[in-house]
Tab-separated table of C-alpha atoms in Angstrom:
chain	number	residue	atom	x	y	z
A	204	UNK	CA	119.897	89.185	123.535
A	205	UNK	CA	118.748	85.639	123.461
A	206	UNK	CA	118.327	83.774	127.008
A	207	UNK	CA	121.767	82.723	128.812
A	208	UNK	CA	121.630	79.083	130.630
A	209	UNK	CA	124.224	77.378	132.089
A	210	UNK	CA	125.251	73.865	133.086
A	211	UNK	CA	126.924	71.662	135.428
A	212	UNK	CA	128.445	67.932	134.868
A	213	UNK	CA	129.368	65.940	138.273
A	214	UNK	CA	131.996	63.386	136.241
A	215	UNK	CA	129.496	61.961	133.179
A	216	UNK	CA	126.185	62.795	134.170
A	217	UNK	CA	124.769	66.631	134.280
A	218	UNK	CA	123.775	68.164	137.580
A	219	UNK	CA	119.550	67.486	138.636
A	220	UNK	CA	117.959	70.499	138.754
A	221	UNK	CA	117.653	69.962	142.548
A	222	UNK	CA	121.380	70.368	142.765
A	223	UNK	CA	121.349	73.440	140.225
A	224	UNK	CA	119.035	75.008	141.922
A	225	UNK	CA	121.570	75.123	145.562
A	226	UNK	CA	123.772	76.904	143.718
A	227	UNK	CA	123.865	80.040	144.465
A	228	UNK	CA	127.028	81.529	142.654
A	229	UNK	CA	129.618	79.940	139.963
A	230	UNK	CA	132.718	82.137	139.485
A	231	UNK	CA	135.521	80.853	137.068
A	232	UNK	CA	138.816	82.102	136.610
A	233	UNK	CA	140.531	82.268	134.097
A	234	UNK	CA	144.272	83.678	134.334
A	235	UNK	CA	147.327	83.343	131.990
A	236	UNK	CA	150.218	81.246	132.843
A	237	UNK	CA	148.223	79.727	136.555
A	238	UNK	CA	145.511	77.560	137.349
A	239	UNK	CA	141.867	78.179	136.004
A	240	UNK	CA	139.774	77.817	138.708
A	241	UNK	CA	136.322	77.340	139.580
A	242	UNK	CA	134.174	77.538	142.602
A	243	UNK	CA	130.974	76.733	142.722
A	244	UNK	CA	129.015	77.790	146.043
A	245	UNK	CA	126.550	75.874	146.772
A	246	UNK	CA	123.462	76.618	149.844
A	247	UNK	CA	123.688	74.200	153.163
A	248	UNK	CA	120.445	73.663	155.149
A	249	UNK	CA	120.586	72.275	158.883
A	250	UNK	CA	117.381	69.786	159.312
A	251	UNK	CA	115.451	69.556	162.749
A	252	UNK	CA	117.691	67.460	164.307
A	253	UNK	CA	120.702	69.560	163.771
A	254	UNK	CA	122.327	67.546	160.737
A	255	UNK	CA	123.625	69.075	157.622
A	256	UNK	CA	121.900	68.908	154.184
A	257	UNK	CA	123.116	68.960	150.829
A	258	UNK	CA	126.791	68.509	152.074
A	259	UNK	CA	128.373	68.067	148.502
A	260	UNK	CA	130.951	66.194	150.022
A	261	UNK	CA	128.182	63.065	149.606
A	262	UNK	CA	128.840	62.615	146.107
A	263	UNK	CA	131.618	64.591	144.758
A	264	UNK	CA	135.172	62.749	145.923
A	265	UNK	CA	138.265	64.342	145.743
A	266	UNK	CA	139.858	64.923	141.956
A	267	UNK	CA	136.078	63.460	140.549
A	268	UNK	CA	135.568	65.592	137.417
A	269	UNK	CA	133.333	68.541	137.517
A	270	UNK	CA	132.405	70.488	134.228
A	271	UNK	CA	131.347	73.958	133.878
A	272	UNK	CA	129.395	75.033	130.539
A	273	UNK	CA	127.465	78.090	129.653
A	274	UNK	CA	125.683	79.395	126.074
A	275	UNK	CA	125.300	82.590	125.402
A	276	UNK	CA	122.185	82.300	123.958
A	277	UNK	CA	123.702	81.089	120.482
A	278	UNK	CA	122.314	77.307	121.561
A	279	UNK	CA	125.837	76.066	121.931
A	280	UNK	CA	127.294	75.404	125.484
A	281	UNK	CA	130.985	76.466	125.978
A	282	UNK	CA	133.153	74.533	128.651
A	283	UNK	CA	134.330	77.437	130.952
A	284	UNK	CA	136.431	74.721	132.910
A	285	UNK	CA	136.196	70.617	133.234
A	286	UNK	CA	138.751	69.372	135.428
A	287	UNK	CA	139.400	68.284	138.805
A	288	UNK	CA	137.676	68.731	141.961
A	289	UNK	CA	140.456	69.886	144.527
A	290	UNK	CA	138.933	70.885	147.809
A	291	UNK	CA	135.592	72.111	149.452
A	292	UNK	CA	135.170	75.183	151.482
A	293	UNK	CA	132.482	74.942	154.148
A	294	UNK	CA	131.029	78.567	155.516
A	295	UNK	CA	128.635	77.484	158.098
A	296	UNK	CA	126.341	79.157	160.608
A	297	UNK	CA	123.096	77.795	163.243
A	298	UNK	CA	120.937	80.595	161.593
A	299	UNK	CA	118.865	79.815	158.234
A	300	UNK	CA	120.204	81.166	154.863
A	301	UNK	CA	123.586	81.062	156.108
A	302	UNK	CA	125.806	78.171	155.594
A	303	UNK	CA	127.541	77.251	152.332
A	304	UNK	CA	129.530	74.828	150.780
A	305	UNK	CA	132.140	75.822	148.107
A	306	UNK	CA	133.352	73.422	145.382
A	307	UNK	CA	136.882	74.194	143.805
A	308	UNK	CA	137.625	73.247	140.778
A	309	UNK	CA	140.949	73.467	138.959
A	310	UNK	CA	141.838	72.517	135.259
A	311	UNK	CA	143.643	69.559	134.119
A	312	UNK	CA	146.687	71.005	134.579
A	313	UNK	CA	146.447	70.322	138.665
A	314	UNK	CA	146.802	66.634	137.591
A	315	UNK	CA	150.405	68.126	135.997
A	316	UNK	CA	151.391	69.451	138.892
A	317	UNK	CA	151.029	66.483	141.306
A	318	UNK	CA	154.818	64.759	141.720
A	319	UNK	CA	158.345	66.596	141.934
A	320	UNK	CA	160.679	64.416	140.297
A	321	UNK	CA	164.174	64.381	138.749
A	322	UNK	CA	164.652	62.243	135.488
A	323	UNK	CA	167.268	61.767	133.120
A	324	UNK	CA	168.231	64.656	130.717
A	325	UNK	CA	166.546	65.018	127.483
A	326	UNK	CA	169.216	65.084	125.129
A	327	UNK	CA	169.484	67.487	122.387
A	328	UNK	CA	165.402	67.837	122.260
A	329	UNK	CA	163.497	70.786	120.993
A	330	UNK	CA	161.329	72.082	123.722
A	331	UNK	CA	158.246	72.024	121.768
A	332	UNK	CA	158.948	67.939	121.491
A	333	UNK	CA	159.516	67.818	124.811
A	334	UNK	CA	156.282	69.672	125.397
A	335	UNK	CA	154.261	67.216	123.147
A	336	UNK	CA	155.702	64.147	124.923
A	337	UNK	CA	155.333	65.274	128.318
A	338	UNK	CA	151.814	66.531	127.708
A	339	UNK	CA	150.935	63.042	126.249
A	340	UNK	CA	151.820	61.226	129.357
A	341	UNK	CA	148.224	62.142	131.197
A	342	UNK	CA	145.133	60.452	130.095
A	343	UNK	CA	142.782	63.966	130.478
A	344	UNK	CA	144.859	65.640	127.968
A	345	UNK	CA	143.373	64.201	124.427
A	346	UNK	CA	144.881	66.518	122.185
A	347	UNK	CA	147.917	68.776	121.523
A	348	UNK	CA	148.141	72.751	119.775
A	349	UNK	CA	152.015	73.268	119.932
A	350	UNK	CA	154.122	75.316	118.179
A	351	UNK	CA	157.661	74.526	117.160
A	352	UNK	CA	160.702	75.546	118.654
A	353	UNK	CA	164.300	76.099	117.134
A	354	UNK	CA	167.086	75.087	119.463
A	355	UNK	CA	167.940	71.904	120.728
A	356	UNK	CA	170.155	72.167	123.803
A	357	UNK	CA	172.640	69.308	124.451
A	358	UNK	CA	170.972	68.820	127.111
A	359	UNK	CA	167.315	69.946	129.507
A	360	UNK	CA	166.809	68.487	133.038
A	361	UNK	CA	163.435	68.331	134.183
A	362	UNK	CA	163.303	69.194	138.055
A	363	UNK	CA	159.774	69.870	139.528
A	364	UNK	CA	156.499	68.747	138.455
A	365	UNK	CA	155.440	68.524	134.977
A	366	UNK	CA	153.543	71.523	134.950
A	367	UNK	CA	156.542	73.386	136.535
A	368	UNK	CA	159.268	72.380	134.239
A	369	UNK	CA	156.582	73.309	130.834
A	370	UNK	CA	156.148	76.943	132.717
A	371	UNK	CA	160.235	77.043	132.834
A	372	UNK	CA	160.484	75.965	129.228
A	373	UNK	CA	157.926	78.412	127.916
A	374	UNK	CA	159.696	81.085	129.757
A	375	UNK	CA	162.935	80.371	128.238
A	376	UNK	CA	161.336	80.139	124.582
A	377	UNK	CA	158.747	82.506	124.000
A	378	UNK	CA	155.833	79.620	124.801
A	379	UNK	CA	153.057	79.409	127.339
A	380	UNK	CA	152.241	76.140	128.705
A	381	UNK	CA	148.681	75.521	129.563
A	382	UNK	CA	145.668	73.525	129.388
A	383	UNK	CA	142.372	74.028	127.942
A	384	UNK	CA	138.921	72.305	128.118
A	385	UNK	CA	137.709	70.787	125.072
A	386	UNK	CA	134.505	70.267	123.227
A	387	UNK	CA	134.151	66.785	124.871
A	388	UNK	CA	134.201	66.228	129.120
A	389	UNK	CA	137.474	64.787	130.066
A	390	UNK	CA	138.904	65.660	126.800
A	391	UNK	CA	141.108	68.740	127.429
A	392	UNK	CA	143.963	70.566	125.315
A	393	UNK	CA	147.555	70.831	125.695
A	394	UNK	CA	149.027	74.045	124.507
A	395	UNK	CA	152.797	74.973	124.466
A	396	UNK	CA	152.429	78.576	122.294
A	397	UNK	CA	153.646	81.958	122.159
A	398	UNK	CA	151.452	85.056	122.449
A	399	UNK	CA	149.605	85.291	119.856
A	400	UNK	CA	149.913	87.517	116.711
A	401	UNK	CA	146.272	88.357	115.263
A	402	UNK	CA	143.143	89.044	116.984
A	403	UNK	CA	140.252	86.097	117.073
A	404	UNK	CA	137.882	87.398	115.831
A	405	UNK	CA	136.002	88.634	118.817
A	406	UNK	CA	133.638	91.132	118.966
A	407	UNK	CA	135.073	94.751	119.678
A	408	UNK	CA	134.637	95.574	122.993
A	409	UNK	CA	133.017	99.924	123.026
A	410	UNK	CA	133.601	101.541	126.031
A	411	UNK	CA	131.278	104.829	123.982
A	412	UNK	CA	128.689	105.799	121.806
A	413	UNK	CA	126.684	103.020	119.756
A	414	UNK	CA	127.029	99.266	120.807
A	415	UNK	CA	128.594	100.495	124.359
A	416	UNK	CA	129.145	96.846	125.995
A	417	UNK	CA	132.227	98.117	128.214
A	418	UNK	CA	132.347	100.172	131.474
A	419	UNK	CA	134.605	100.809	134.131
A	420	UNK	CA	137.300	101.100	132.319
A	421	UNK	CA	141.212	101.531	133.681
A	422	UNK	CA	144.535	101.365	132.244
A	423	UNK	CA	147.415	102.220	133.820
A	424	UNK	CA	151.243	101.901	132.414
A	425	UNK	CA	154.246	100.559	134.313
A	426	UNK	CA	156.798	103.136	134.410
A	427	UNK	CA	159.407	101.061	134.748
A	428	UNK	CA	157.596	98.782	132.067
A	429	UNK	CA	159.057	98.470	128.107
A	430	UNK	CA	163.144	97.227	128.044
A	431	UNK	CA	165.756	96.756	125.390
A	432	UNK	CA	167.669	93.177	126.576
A	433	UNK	CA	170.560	92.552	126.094
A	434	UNK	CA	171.992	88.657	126.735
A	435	UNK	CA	175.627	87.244	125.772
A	436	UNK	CA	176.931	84.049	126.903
A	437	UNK	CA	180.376	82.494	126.846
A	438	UNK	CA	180.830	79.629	123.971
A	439	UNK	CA	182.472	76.804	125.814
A	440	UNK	CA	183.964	75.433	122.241
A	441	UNK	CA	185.903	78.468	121.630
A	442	UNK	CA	185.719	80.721	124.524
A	443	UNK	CA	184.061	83.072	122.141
A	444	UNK	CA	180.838	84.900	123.424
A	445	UNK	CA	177.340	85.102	121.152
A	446	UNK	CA	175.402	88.517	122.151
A	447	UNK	CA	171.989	89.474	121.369
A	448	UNK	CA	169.416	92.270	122.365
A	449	UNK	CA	166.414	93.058	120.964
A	450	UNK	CA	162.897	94.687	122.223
A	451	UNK	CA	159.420	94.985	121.630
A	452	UNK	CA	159.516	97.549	119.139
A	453	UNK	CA	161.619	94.657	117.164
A	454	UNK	CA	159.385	91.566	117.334
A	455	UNK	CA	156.518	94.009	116.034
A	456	UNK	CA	154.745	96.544	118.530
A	457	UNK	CA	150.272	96.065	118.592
A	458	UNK	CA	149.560	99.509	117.627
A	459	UNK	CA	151.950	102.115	115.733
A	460	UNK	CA	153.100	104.115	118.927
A	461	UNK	CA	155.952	102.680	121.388
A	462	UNK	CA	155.528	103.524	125.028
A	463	UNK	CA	158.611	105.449	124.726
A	464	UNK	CA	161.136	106.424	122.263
A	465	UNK	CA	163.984	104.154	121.138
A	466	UNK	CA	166.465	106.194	122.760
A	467	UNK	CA	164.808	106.698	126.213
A	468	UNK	CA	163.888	102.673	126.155
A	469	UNK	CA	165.830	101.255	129.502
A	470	UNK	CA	168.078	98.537	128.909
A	471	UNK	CA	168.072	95.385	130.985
A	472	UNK	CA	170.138	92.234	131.293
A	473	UNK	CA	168.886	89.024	130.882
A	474	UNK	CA	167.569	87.419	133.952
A	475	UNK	CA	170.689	84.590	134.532
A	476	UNK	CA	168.200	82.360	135.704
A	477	UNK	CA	167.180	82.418	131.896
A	478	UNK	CA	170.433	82.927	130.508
A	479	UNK	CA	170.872	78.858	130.573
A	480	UNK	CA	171.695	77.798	126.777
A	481	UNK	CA	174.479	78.449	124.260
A	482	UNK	CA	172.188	80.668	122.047
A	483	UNK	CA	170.114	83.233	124.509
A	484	UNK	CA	168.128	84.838	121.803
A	485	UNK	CA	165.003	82.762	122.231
A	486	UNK	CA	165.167	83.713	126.477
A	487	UNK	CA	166.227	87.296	125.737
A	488	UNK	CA	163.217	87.699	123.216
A	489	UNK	CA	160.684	85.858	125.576
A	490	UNK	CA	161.537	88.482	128.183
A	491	UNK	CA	161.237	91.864	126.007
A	492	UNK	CA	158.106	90.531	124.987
A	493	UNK	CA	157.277	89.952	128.352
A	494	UNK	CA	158.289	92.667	129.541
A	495	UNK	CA	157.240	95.174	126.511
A	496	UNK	CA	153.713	95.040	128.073
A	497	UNK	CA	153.228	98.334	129.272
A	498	UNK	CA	149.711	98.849	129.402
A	499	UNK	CA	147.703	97.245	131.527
A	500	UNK	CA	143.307	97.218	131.104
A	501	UNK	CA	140.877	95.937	133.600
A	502	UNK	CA	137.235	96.536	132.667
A	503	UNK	CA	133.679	94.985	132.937
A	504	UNK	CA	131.815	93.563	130.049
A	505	UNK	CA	127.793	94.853	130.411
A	506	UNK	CA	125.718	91.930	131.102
A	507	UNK	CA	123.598	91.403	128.358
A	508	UNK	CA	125.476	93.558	125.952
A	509	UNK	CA	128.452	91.353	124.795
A	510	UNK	CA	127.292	87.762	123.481
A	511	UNK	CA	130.768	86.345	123.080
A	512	UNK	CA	132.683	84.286	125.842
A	513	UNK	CA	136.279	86.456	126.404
A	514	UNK	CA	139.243	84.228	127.702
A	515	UNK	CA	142.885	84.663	128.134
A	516	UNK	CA	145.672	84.266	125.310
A	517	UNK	CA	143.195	85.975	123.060
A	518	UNK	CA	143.282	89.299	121.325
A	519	UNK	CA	140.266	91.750	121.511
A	520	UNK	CA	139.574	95.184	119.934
A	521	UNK	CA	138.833	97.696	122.621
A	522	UNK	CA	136.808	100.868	121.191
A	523	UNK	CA	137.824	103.776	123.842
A	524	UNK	CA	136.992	106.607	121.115
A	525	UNK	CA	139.767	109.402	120.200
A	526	UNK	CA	142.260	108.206	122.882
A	527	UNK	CA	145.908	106.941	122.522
A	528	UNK	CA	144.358	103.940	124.271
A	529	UNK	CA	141.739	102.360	121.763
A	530	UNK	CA	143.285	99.107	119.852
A	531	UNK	CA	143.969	95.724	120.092
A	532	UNK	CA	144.642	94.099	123.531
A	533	UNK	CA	145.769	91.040	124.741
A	534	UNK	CA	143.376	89.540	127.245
A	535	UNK	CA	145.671	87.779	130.519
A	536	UNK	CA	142.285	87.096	133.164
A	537	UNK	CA	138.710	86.733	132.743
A	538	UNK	CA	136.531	86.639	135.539
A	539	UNK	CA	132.533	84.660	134.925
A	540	UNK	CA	130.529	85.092	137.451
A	541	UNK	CA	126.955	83.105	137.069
A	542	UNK	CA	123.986	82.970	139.412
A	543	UNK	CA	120.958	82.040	138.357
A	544	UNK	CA	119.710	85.292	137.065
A	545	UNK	CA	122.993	87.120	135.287
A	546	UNK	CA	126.551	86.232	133.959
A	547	UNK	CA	129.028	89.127	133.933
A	548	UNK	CA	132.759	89.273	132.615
A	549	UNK	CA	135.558	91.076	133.891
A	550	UNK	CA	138.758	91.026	132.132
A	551	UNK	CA	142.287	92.246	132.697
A	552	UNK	CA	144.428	92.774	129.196
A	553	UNK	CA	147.470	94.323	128.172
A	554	UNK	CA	149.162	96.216	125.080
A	555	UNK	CA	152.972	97.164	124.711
A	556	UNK	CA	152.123	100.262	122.428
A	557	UNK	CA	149.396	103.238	121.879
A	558	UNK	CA	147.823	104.454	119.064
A	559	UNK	CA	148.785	107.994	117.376
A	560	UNK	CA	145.991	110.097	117.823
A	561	UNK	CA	146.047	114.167	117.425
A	562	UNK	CA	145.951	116.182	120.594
A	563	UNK	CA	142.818	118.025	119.558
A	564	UNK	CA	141.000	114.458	119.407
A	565	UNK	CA	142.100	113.693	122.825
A	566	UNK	CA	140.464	117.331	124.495
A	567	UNK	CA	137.408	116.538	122.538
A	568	UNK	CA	136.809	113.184	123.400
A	569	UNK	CA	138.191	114.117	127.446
A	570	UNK	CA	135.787	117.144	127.177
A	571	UNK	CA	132.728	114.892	125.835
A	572	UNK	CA	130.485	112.274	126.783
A	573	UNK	CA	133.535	110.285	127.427
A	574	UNK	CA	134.161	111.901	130.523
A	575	UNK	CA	131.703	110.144	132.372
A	576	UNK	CA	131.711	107.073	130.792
A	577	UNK	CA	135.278	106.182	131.932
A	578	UNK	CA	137.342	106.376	134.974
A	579	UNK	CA	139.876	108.771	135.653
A	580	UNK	CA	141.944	106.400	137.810
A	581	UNK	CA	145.607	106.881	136.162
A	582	UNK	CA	144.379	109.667	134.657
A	583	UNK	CA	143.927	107.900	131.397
A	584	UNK	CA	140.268	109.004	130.101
């Protein structure tokens, strides 16, 4: 694989190699529906008269911009973050090698989530226009990628921050709100979009056999995961009441085997938190979507193997040989870690079905190589 490099921006000029060469470890997280966070931890010196060196505090001010890119050896860098700096974290100690300073780093979205405020309704408004005009009221967010929404209440109060009141709407219509980085620094992406339905083109991820770039693999399932809901609200026009219900298995399962069968599914209620508008089906189907995601992945990429950045809201092919649990997945965290000699990936992802294999494929792939290849934790592999 070619060579890896990586690269730091402090606001618009890139980090000297005096101040790459302090840091000591970059992890960046990346987590659906929260903050994407970096920190970047950085080596602290003491000089001979007792006084600190290197203190990043010098020349990085609160909320200055700090920008996070790596290539994968393709010769184009990838923003992993660019937003605001939000704090420092000092570890320090008399003896040499020691003490460190840690630069965090949030997205764009922390500037979202600054001032609680209560403004005047928006009246009869799609969400998804609410979304694009709220988004466009902060300078770092350049552009938009929303997708439309159908009902237009009479009325939405915002309450909260920004960022709080998008997260409320997206829960209520099938929608995450969030923020990406984008090509350019200081340039970042609005999104307001549902999960999403085909894979992107990544790379399969092979936890056997040729092209293994996966190990450690677990996947558990929520037993009390997977729910038929049911919602029904009272029509204030003529006391009449509008019912829906709906699950997983109807908005389209990932793979071609539910979690359980349509009779043994559990029915829930709609949270009433949720159960706000005149016509629940767009809450009720955001939470047995939710909710339908049964199975739950966390793995490690092998450095070196995979040469494609993973993020969240993206789907991925996982390769776990004759096993119900091979097939797409939809990635929720990603975890880079860089130093100055590796960059590893860990992931967390989740399905809301299994694929039909026979039982005699299962014994031969549990009796096989795979057995050491995978964990047994939930008794998966």
């Amino acid at each position: 694989m070619a060579t890896q490099r990586f690269r730091v921006w402090f606001g618009d000029r890139a980090a000297s190699e005096d101040e790459l060469g302090r840091i000591e470890e970059i992890e960046v997280t990346q987590e659906m529906d929260a903050f994407w966070e970096a920190r970047l931890r950085m080596a602290l010196c003491l000089d001979a008269n007792g006084a600190w060196l290197h203190w990043p505090g010098e020349s990085a001010a609160p909320f200055t911009r700090v920008r996070v890119e790596l290539d994968m050896g393709n010769g184009h860098f990838a923003a992993l973050i660019d937003g605001p700096l939000v704090s420092i974290d000092a570890g320090l100690d008399a003896q040499p090698g020691r003490s460190t300073a840690t630069i965090v780093v949030r997205d764009d979205s922390a500037f979202m989530n600054r001032d609680e405020e209560i403004e005047p309704p928006f009246e009869h408004r799609a969400a998804s226009e609410i979304a694009e005009e709220l988004f466009g009221r902060f300078e770092q967010i350049q552009a938009t990628r929303i997708e439309s929404t159908d009902a237009a209440p009479e009325t939405t109060t915002r309450r909260g921050t920004v960022l709080q009141f998008l997260r409320e709407m997206g829960q209520a219509n099938d929608r995450h709100a969030y923020v990406l980085p984008g090509e350019e620094p200081g340039a970042s992406i609005g999104c307001f979009l549902p999960d999403p339905e085909d894979a992107a083109g990544l790379p399969p991820l092979v936890l056997v056999g040729d092209g293994r770039n996966l190990a450690n693999a677990n996947v558990t399932e929520d037993p009390d995961g997977g729910e038929r809901t049911q919602a029904a609200v009272l029509r204030v026009d003529d006391q009449g009441v509008t019912s829906f219900e709906t699950s997983a298995e109807d908005l389209g399962l990932m793979r071609n085997l539910p979690a359980q069968p349509a009779d043994l599914t559990p029915r829930r209620l709609l949270d009433p938190t949720d159960n706000t508008r005149e016509d629940p089906a767009a809450a009720a189907t955001a939470q047995a979507r939710r909710n339908g995601y049964v199975y739950k992945l966390t793995s490690q990429v092998i450095p070196g193997c995979y040469g494609t950045l993973l993020s969240p809201y993206q789907k991925v092919r996982v390769d776990a040989g004759a096993t119900p649990y091979s097939g797409e997945y939809l990635i929720t965290k990603v975890v880079h870690r860089i130093t100055a000699s590796v960059h590893t990936q860990e992931l967390e992802a989740k399905a809301d079905s299994a694929t039909e294999v026979s039982g005699a494929a299962v014994a031969e792939a549990l009796g096989g190589g795979l057995k050491l290849a995978v964990s047994a934790g939930g008794g998966i592999f």
